[in-house]
């Protein structure tokens, strides 16, 4: 990516990382820096660190880090050029584009424009005679015209190429229709519309762009639901249907459902805080997106086995997160003497908004739901089953961080199992000890292998020579902390570094120093992958004292040169001596040598 360096330097200088990150994360000033709960993984105890003086962030939990451009790339799911343009717009700066960059930005915008024009086409068809079947279907589903307009609903006509013809007349290429998934190619090479004779539901992201489409067939044919495929402008893992509307809700939480039409019905009934995932289980990326708008989630999946599994998976994903999580279980409905499953759409239609509001108010928290699921697995009139229940439920309760919660729910579990509270409390304590023992043994194994802890998280970045790499890391820290310790000319070449990544960063920093630019990790964003940037940021988070900086620098240089000489003369070294030295280093570091 070839943005002018002076432009990037100015953009970073005008995009203070505390201000930018503060738009997404609640930061608390502590000890001269800022802390908050990481937006990239679920946690309750803040481990996300922002250093304003260095203009970097780092999470000690998930090990992600970098500068302000990295943060926007990660949080907004943007490429480096897109993140630069995002920040430039925020800072009121004009972006100096190269032809290649302009072409890439233009292609992306063209696809977004095509989706928008397709949504308008479907909307217009809904108002015309060709849309009568879809209008009848909406009437049958009791979806009002106002609601249809709010969600931008449309109708795909019963035609093989209506959209294809309309969009090509507007100047869009057939390749663009294929790229957005609006058209598909048959075996003979002929193109035709993907969506035909369907209710169309445009998927709009939180920035207001139409990124994809959902659809529903009007009869009993299959597939009932059809969504856009993954495209250059759409990733289903990162989008929630209805969040563009739910983010404006005055309600204190967000309701997570399974189906798009559930969301439509809930919004129409006054529950404008409902969203749905797009044909996928709840993802980490979606929880990060939700964390911008709420800290309380209500899971309202269908009350069949698939819905229960989806609820359990979501609870596991949200375990120990910053979210308060509740579960709204929809009761089954009696039809012709049999109880059948119902979703939120069914419940609202048959029971009404008031009944749903009462369910919402009385929805149980996540642990209550999981306890009920465990109890349902056992015949508690059987003694052996009660023993098995107590073992499983005590293991579940042992995982609760809060001692008061453990005490309360242990009492409820005792009532369910028909045993004394003291007996259940003892079982939970034993389970907690077993859990603690497992965690302690895992930590001991980690402590006995310190070399593994010193290796980069990404296997592709693993160090071949740990002794040299540790010195290389120290030298980079000194260079960033106080480059006045260094002579005018570089004391080493990047080729002398054992780690290609550390050597590359050294070369980039020294080139910046030679050009008279302030040394900054954030300025390297365009030169490093996100994984490389995270690792280097973590390296620079490690302590490095400047009180004896000159001696430390000399020691680091000596080690790097010594190890480089050994590598260069490897062909002349006696194999037995080399193997002995390798074994000695392995014993010293406590880990295995990585070949």
XYZ file of N, CA and C in Angstrom, residues 80-286:
621
model
N -6.354 -2.353 5.052
C -5.516 -1.208 5.415
C -5.928 0.064 4.667
N -6.074 0.017 3.327
C -6.487 1.251 2.628
C -7.844 1.764 3.094
N -8.785 0.829 3.344
C -10.122 1.253 3.791
C -10.063 1.883 5.173
N -9.222 1.335 6.056
C -9.094 1.909 7.399
C -8.460 3.288 7.335
N -7.492 3.471 6.444
C -6.868 4.794 6.267
C -7.915 5.802 5.809
N -8.750 5.393 4.846
C -9.795 6.315 4.363
C -10.819 6.598 5.461
N -11.129 5.591 6.257
C -12.069 5.755 7.373
C -11.551 6.819 8.343
N -10.277 6.700 8.715
C -9.683 7.665 9.656
C -9.521 9.040 9.017
N -9.199 9.060 7.714
C -9.045 10.344 7.023
C -10.371 11.107 7.009
N -11.456 10.381 6.766
C -12.779 11.016 6.786
C -13.088 11.542 8.175
N -12.733 10.774 9.185
C -12.958 11.184 10.575
C -12.157 12.431 10.924
N -10.933 12.506 10.384
C -10.052 13.633 10.690
C -10.241 14.805 9.738
N -11.111 14.646 8.738
C -11.330 15.729 7.777
C -10.157 15.934 6.834
N -9.457 14.837 6.506
C -8.297 14.921 5.620
C -8.626 14.315 4.254
N -8.054 14.897 3.221
C -8.222 14.362 1.871
C -7.168 13.291 1.628
N -7.580 12.166 1.063
C -6.669 11.042 0.853
C -6.003 11.151 -0.513
N -4.667 11.184 -0.552
C -3.978 11.164 -1.851
C -3.976 9.744 -2.409
N -4.799 9.497 -3.396
C -4.972 8.146 -3.919
C -4.048 7.889 -5.103
N -3.557 6.650 -5.216
C -2.901 6.201 -6.425
C -3.932 5.503 -7.299
N -3.616 5.326 -8.561
C -4.585 4.744 -9.488
C -5.090 3.392 -9.009
N -4.163 2.542 -8.538
C -4.560 1.211 -8.073
C -5.481 1.289 -6.864
N -5.180 2.229 -5.955
C -6.002 2.391 -4.764
C -7.390 2.890 -5.132
N -7.430 3.849 -6.059
C -8.710 4.385 -6.497
C -9.553 3.298 -7.141
N -8.912 2.424 -7.904
C -9.652 1.344 -8.565
C -10.266 0.397 -7.536
N -9.482 0.027 -6.497
C -9.990 -0.883 -5.468
C -11.157 -0.255 -4.714
N -11.012 1.021 -4.348
C -12.090 1.714 -3.632
C -13.320 1.853 -4.521
N -13.071 2.102 -5.793
C -14.183 2.265 -6.731
C -14.925 0.946 -6.923
N -14.193 -0.169 -6.994
C -14.840 -1.476 -7.157
C -15.730 -1.804 -5.958
N -15.220 -1.538 -4.764
C -16.017 -1.810 -3.563
C -17.271 -0.942 -3.540
N -17.104 0.332 -3.867
C -18.253 1.238 -3.851
C -19.261 0.859 -4.922
N -18.773 0.382 -6.057
C -19.678 -0.057 -7.121
C -20.561 -1.219 -6.647
N -19.971 -2.150 -5.906
C -20.752 -3.282 -5.405
C -21.797 -2.826 -4.393
N -21.424 -1.871 -3.543
C -22.398 -1.329 -2.585
C -23.511 -0.582 -3.311
N -23.142 0.161 -4.344
C -24.152 0.886 -5.133
C -25.087 -0.091 -5.838
N -24.524 -1.189 -6.351
C -25.351 -2.205 -7.015
C -26.344 -2.808 -6.036
N -25.895 -3.142 -4.824
C -26.816 -3.671 -3.811
C -27.923 -2.676 -3.493
N -27.540 -1.405 -3.373
C -28.547 -0.367 -3.080
C -29.562 -0.265 -4.210
N -29.087 -0.249 -5.463
C -30.007 -0.139 -6.600
C -30.866 -1.390 -6.739
N -30.301 -2.548 -6.394
C -31.096 -3.781 -6.423
C -32.205 -3.724 -5.377
N -31.874 -3.197 -4.191
C -32.881 -3.060 -3.135
C -34.007 -2.131 -3.588
N -33.647 -1.062 -4.278
C -34.660 -0.134 -4.796
C -35.513 -0.809 -5.868
N -34.871 -1.612 -6.695
C -35.606 -2.343 -7.735
C -36.627 -3.281 -7.094
N -36.184 -4.067 -6.112
C -37.112 -4.993 -5.442
C -38.240 -4.231 -4.743
N -37.898 -3.090 -4.144
C -38.910 -2.283 -3.450
C -39.975 -1.786 -4.445
N -39.507 -1.331 -5.610
C -40.453 -0.833 -6.623
C -41.338 -1.951 -7.151
N -40.759 -3.142 -7.340
C -41.557 -4.287 -7.812
C -42.675 -4.607 -6.821
N -42.373 -4.457 -5.514
C -43.384 -4.745 -4.487
C -44.614 -3.848 -4.637
N -44.435 -2.640 -5.148
C -45.559 -1.715 -5.297
C -46.330 -1.949 -6.603
N -45.772 -2.721 -7.510
C -46.345 -2.908 -8.842
C -47.148 -4.206 -8.917
N -47.887 -4.409 -10.022
C -48.676 -5.643 -10.144
C -47.851 -6.918 -9.971
N -46.573 -6.894 -10.417
C -45.735 -8.083 -10.283
C -45.479 -8.448 -8.821
N -45.714 -7.489 -7.919
C -45.457 -7.730 -6.515
C -46.677 -8.160 -5.727
N -47.798 -8.429 -6.420
C -49.046 -8.751 -5.727
C -48.909 -9.997 -4.852
N -48.221 -11.014 -5.352
C -48.095 -12.259 -4.581
C -47.338 -12.017 -3.275
N -46.319 -11.173 -3.315
C -45.559 -10.865 -2.102
C -46.403 -10.014 -1.163
N -47.173 -9.066 -1.724
C -48.056 -8.245 -0.866
C -49.090 -9.130 -0.172
N -49.604 -10.105 -0.892
C -50.570 -11.037 -0.282
C -49.893 -11.827 0.837
N -48.656 -12.221 0.607
C -47.931 -12.980 1.625
C -47.706 -12.120 2.878
N -47.360 -10.844 2.687
C -47.174 -9.948 3.826
C -48.475 -9.769 4.600
N -49.577 -9.677 3.882
C -50.889 -9.572 4.545
C -51.159 -10.843 5.366
N -50.828 -11.985 4.802
C -51.035 -13.251 5.497
C -50.185 -13.320 6.771
N -48.981 -12.772 6.700
C -48.092 -12.750 7.865
C -48.388 -11.575 8.800
N -49.388 -10.768 8.438
C -49.812 -9.596 9.230
C -48.667 -8.582 9.397
N -47.895 -8.417 8.337
C -46.823 -7.415 8.310
C -47.365 -6.176 7.609
N -47.396 -5.048 8.306
C -48.013 -3.841 7.780
C -47.117 -3.178 6.730
N -47.728 -2.287 5.966
C -46.971 -1.557 4.948
C -45.900 -0.693 5.616
N -46.225 -0.088 6.739
C -45.257 0.757 7.442
C -44.019 -0.048 7.833
N -44.251 -1.264 8.356
C -43.124 -2.114 8.746
C -42.309 -2.529 7.527
N -43.003 -2.849 6.438
C -42.302 -3.242 5.210
C -41.397 -2.120 4.718
N -41.884 -0.890 4.818
C -41.081 0.265 4.400
C -39.893 0.449 5.338
N -40.124 0.299 6.645
C -39.042 0.453 7.631
C -37.887 -0.484 7.331
N -38.210 -1.718 6.958
C -37.171 -2.708 6.684
C -36.739 -2.727 5.217
N -37.322 -1.847 4.394
C -36.941 -1.788 2.984
C -37.274 -3.037 2.211
N -38.379 -3.708 2.584
C -38.722 -4.976 1.939
C -39.045 -4.783 0.467
N -38.867 -5.860 -0.280
C -39.152 -5.815 -1.701
C -39.648 -7.155 -2.197
N -39.828 -7.232 -3.519
C -40.310 -8.454 -4.151
C -39.419 -8.788 -5.333
N -38.955 -10.024 -5.381
C -38.231 -10.513 -6.559
C -39.275 -11.108 -7.496
N -39.410 -10.589 -8.717
C -40.457 -11.082 -9.621
C -40.214 -12.529 -10.048
N -41.261 -13.169 -10.528
C -41.167 -14.556 -10.989
C -40.603 -14.549 -12.408
N -39.313 -14.230 -12.479
C -38.649 -14.067 -13.781
C -37.203 -14.506 -13.650
N -36.634 -14.992 -14.757
C -35.268 -15.484 -14.711
C -34.225 -14.366 -14.782
N -34.604 -13.213 -15.354
C -33.567 -12.195 -15.586
C -34.053 -10.758 -15.409
N -35.123 -10.558 -14.631
C -35.659 -9.207 -14.469
C -34.630 -8.273 -13.830
N -34.017 -8.703 -12.736
C -33.016 -7.863 -12.074
C -31.779 -7.717 -12.959
N -31.351 -8.793 -13.573
C -30.177 -8.779 -14.443
C -30.359 -7.745 -15.551
N -31.511 -7.736 -16.169
C -31.788 -6.781 -17.249
C -31.808 -5.348 -16.725
N -32.483 -5.147 -15.584
C -32.599 -3.793 -15.027
C -31.248 -3.228 -14.608
N -30.417 -4.060 -14.017
C -29.132 -3.553 -13.520
C -28.122 -3.343 -14.654
N -28.149 -4.204 -15.665
C -27.235 -3.982 -16.797
C -27.629 -2.712 -17.550
N -28.914 -2.403 -17.583
C -29.350 -1.143 -18.202
C -28.831 0.061 -17.424
N -28.626 -0.118 -16.126
C -28.080 0.963 -15.302
C -26.558 1.084 -15.444
N -25.960 0.175 -16.188
C -24.524 0.266 -16.425
C -23.672 -0.681 -15.617
N -24.300 -1.586 -14.852
C -23.521 -2.546 -14.070
C -23.119 -3.720 -14.950
N -21.887 -4.200 -14.737
C -21.388 -5.326 -15.503
C -21.910 -6.640 -14.936
N -21.977 -7.646 -15.808
C -22.429 -8.963 -15.344
C -21.488 -9.523 -14.284
N -20.197 -9.198 -14.391
C -19.222 -9.659 -13.390
C -19.528 -9.066 -12.025
N -20.073 -7.840 -12.005
C -20.426 -7.208 -10.731
C -21.657 -7.873 -10.126
N -22.606 -8.274 -10.965
C -23.789 -8.980 -10.467
C -23.398 -10.341 -9.900
N -22.416 -10.988 -10.517
C -21.914 -12.253 -9.976
C -21.181 -12.028 -8.658
N -20.395 -10.939 -8.583
C -19.592 -10.658 -7.388
C -20.465 -10.382 -6.172
N -21.635 -9.790 -6.360
C -22.534 -9.512 -5.235
C -23.445 -10.690 -4.917
N -23.433 -11.721 -5.768
C -24.310 -12.860 -5.539
C -25.738 -12.621 -5.986
N -25.997 -11.530 -6.691
C -27.346 -11.246 -7.178
C -27.670 -12.054 -8.430
N -26.634 -12.507 -9.116
C -26.823 -13.353 -10.291
C -25.957 -14.604 -10.129
N -26.375 -15.687 -10.762
C -25.601 -16.916 -10.755
C -25.443 -17.395 -12.196
N -24.432 -18.230 -12.395
C -24.139 -18.704 -13.737
C -24.520 -20.167 -13.872
N -25.309 -20.487 -14.907
C -25.720 -21.858 -15.141
C -24.621 -22.693 -15.780
N -24.903 -23.973 -15.965
C -23.903 -24.890 -16.526
C -23.481 -24.473 -17.933
N -24.412 -23.909 -18.678
C -24.083 -23.489 -20.035
C -23.417 -22.131 -20.107
N -23.178 -21.516 -18.933
C -22.525 -20.220 -18.911
C -23.485 -19.044 -18.889
N -24.785 -19.313 -19.047
C -25.766 -18.239 -19.058
C -26.059 -17.753 -17.640
N -26.219 -16.438 -17.485
C -26.505 -15.841 -16.178
C -28.008 -15.730 -15.956
N -28.417 -15.860 -14.702
C -29.819 -15.631 -14.350
C -29.909 -15.112 -12.925
N -31.055 -14.540 -12.570
C -31.246 -13.948 -11.237
C -31.197 -15.036 -10.165
N -30.492 -14.759 -9.072
C -30.443 -15.711 -7.955
C -31.786 -15.756 -7.234
N -32.398 -14.593 -7.036
C -33.652 -14.503 -6.265
C -34.819 -14.338 -7.232
N -35.779 -15.260 -7.166
C -36.938 -15.216 -8.050
C -38.190 -15.590 -7.263
N -39.246 -14.793 -7.438
C -40.541 -15.045 -6.798
C -40.388 -15.204 -5.287
N -39.751 -14.203 -4.673
C -39.467 -14.251 -3.243
C -39.705 -12.896 -2.583
N -40.002 -12.952 -1.283
C -39.970 -11.749 -0.444
C -38.508 -11.407 -0.211
N -38.123 -10.168 -0.452
C -36.725 -9.757 -0.327
C -36.532 -8.879 0.909
N -35.472 -9.186 1.655
C -35.156 -8.467 2.886
C -33.708 -7.969 2.791
N -33.509 -6.701 2.441
C -32.134 -6.196 2.360
C -31.451 -6.206 3.718
N -30.192 -6.584 3.727
C -29.388 -6.598 4.950
C -28.568 -5.316 4.962
N -28.805 -4.503 5.971
C -28.170 -3.186 6.044
C -27.250 -3.149 7.260
N -26.003 -2.754 7.060
C -25.062 -2.731 8.181
C -25.229 -1.464 9.005
N -24.435 -1.331 10.060
C -24.615 -0.197 10.979
C -24.172 1.126 10.365
N -23.490 1.066 9.206
C -23.119 2.302 8.517
C -24.175 2.719 7.499
N -25.212 1.890 7.334
C -26.297 2.229 6.423
C -26.134 1.689 5.020
N -25.124 0.849 4.778
C -24.915 0.270 3.455
C -25.698 -1.036 3.311
N -26.299 -1.240 2.139
C -26.925 -2.520 1.832
C -25.799 -3.470 1.437
N -25.538 -4.485 2.264
C -24.395 -5.373 2.028
C -24.805 -6.743 1.500
N -26.093 -7.106 1.647
C -26.540 -8.435 1.231
C -28.067 -8.468 1.239
N -28.605 -9.666 0.951
C -30.053 -9.850 0.957
C -30.405 -11.181 1.610
N -31.523 -11.168 2.335
C -32.168 -12.384 2.768
C -33.460 -12.502 1.986
N -34.019 -13.707 1.891
C -35.263 -13.861 1.142
C -36.063 -15.024 1.703
N -37.369 -15.000 1.393
C -38.265 -16.064 1.862
C -39.185 -16.445 0.720
N -39.324 -17.755 0.486
C -40.204 -18.237 -0.571
C -41.660 -17.994 -0.165
N -42.554 -17.908 -1.134
C -43.951 -17.570 -0.844
C -44.833 -18.798 -0.643
N -44.324 -19.964 -1.027
C -45.121 -21.187 -0.879
C -44.327 -22.193 -0.046
N -44.576 -23.454 -0.233
C -43.901 -24.485 0.557
C -42.684 -25.080 -0.156
N -42.250 -24.457 -1.235
C -41.104 -24.987 -1.974
C -39.810 -24.746 -1.196
N -38.755 -25.410 -1.615
C -37.448 -25.313 -0.961
C -36.421 -24.714 -1.918
N -35.407 -24.023 -1.423
C -35.201 -23.724 -0.004
C -36.129 -22.613 0.465
N -36.615 -22.763 1.707
C -37.542 -21.767 2.244
C -36.865 -20.408 2.353
N -35.666 -20.410 2.936
C -34.905 -19.162 3.083
C -33.660 -19.228 2.209
N -33.302 -18.119 1.602
C -32.104 -18.042 0.771
C -31.433 -16.699 1.039
N -30.146 -16.745 1.335
C -29.395 -15.529 1.633
C -28.285 -15.316 0.618
N -27.774 -14.104 0.583
C -26.615 -13.801 -0.256
C -25.419 -14.610 0.216
N -24.521 -14.986 -0.709
C -23.278 -15.650 -0.302
C -22.296 -14.629 0.265
N -21.171 -15.101 0.768
C -20.099 -14.195 1.191
C -19.584 -13.447 -0.041
N -19.392 -12.154 0.094
C -18.938 -11.323 -1.023
C -17.857 -10.363 -0.525
N -17.232 -9.610 -1.431
C -16.236 -8.624 -0.983
C -16.792 -7.579 -0.021
N -18.122 -7.398 0.023
C -18.698 -6.386 0.921
C -19.549 -7.014 2.028
N -19.586 -8.342 2.113
C -20.460 -8.991 3.092
C -19.818 -10.225 3.699
N -19.740 -10.240 5.032
C -19.319 -11.414 5.794
C -20.396 -11.670 6.839
N -21.067 -12.819 6.743
C -22.202 -13.072 7.633
C -21.778 -13.160 9.092
N -20.495 -13.458 9.349
C -20.006 -13.532 10.724
C -19.974 -12.154 11.390
N -19.989 -11.105 10.589
C -19.779 -9.751 11.114
C -21.016 -8.864 11.022
N -22.156 -9.449 10.653
C -23.372 -8.651 10.444
C -24.518 -9.268 11.233
N -25.386 -8.432 11.761
C -26.606 -8.882 12.433
C -27.792 -8.184 11.783
N -28.756 -8.975 11.337
C -29.927 -8.404 10.684
C -30.737 -7.578 11.685
N -31.054 -6.352 11.297
C -31.863 -5.473 12.140
C -31.073 -4.601 13.085
N -29.750 -4.787 13.172
C -28.966 -3.986 14.125
C -28.916 -2.525 13.717
N -29.043 -2.236 12.428
C -29.080 -0.843 11.977
C -30.266 -0.102 12.586
N -31.338 -0.832 12.924
C -32.508 -0.238 13.585
C -32.423 -0.405 15.097
N -32.007 -1.584 15.555
C -31.971 -1.873 16.994
C -30.986 -0.978 17.739
N -29.950 -0.507 17.073
C -28.957 0.333 17.745
C -29.564 1.656 18.219
N -30.729 2.019 17.669
C -31.394 3.270 18.066
C -32.430 3.056 19.168
N -32.640 1.802 19.580
C -33.684 1.477 20.553
C -33.411 2.135 21.906
N -34.483 2.478 22.602
C -34.381 3.022 23.964
C -34.425 1.919 25.018
N -34.686 0.686 24.592
C -34.730 -0.435 25.538
C -33.324 -0.743 26.044
N -33.207 -1.313 27.242
C -31.888 -1.473 27.871
C -31.084 -2.672 27.385
N -31.661 -3.496 26.487
C -30.962 -4.695 26.064
C -31.205 -4.936 24.586
N -30.606 -5.990 24.063
C -30.844 -6.415 22.684
C -31.264 -7.882 22.713
N -32.319 -8.202 21.963
C -32.850 -9.564 21.887
C -32.253 -10.250 20.662
N -31.699 -11.439 20.867
C -31.112 -12.216 19.770
C -32.071 -13.329 19.367
N -32.482 -13.330 18.102
C -33.378 -14.366 17.586
C -32.710 -15.087 16.420
N -33.448 -16.081 15.867
C -32.875 -16.877 14.782
C -33.254 -16.349 13.402
N -34.510 -15.987 13.203
C -34.996 -15.691 11.858
C -35.227 -14.214 11.584
N -35.058 -13.840 10.307
C -35.275 -12.444 9.915
C -36.715 -11.996 10.154
N -37.664 -12.876 9.854
C -39.066 -12.481 10.019
C -39.462 -12.413 11.489
N -38.770 -13.132 12.365
C -38.960 -12.944 13.807
C -38.657 -11.493 14.171
N -37.566 -10.978 13.601
C -37.148 -9.608 13.895
C -38.181 -8.615 13.399
N -38.691 -8.843 12.207
C -39.705 -7.947 11.638
C -40.937 -7.903 12.542
N -41.407 -9.085 12.955
C -42.610 -9.154 13.803
C -42.368 -8.494 15.154
N -41.212 -8.735 15.759
C -40.907 -8.137 17.058
C -40.831 -6.621 16.976
N -40.179 -6.104 15.958
C -40.110 -4.645 15.795
C -41.506 -4.059 15.623
N -42.332 -4.719 14.821
C -43.693 -4.229 14.592
C -44.497 -4.229 15.887
N -44.192 -5.181 16.778
C -44.912 -5.276 18.058
C -44.333 -4.346 19.123
N -43.317 -3.563 18.773
C -42.756 -2.614 19.729
C -41.428 -3.021 20.329
N -40.924 -4.197 19.944
C -39.631 -4.665 20.464
C -38.547 -4.351 19.429
N -38.226 -3.057 19.360
C -37.319 -2.584 18.310
C -35.854 -2.825 18.651
N -35.610 -3.684 19.641
C -34.246 -4.018 20.050
C -33.862 -5.436 19.639
N -34.602 -6.020 18.683
C -34.366 -7.407 18.281
C -33.468 -7.464 17.045
N -32.557 -8.454 17.028
C -31.670 -8.677 15.886
C -31.548 -10.182 15.646
N -31.037 -10.561 14.464
C -30.842 -11.984 14.145
C -29.524 -12.164 13.411
N -28.888 -13.320 13.653
C -27.694 -13.655 12.884
C -28.135 -14.196 11.532
N -27.255 -14.085 10.565
C -27.608 -14.417 9.185
C -27.197 -15.848 8.851
N -28.029 -16.801 9.255
C -27.766 -18.191 8.904
C -26.532 -18.771 9.545
N -26.152 -18.259 10.709
C -24.973 -18.787 11.404
C -25.195 -18.682 12.904
N -24.487 -19.498 13.672
C -24.536 -19.362 15.126
C -23.886 -18.039 15.517
N -24.187 -17.583 16.718
C -23.602 -16.339 17.212
C -22.080 -16.435 17.158
N -21.433 -15.386 16.640
C -19.980 -15.389 16.479
C -19.325 -14.344 17.372
N -18.026 -14.513 17.587
C -17.260 -13.543 18.368
C -17.332 -12.165 17.733
N -17.257 -12.124 16.400
C -17.320 -10.839 15.701
C -18.653 -10.140 15.956
N -19.739 -10.913 16.002
C -21.048 -10.315 16.264
C -21.162 -9.812 17.695
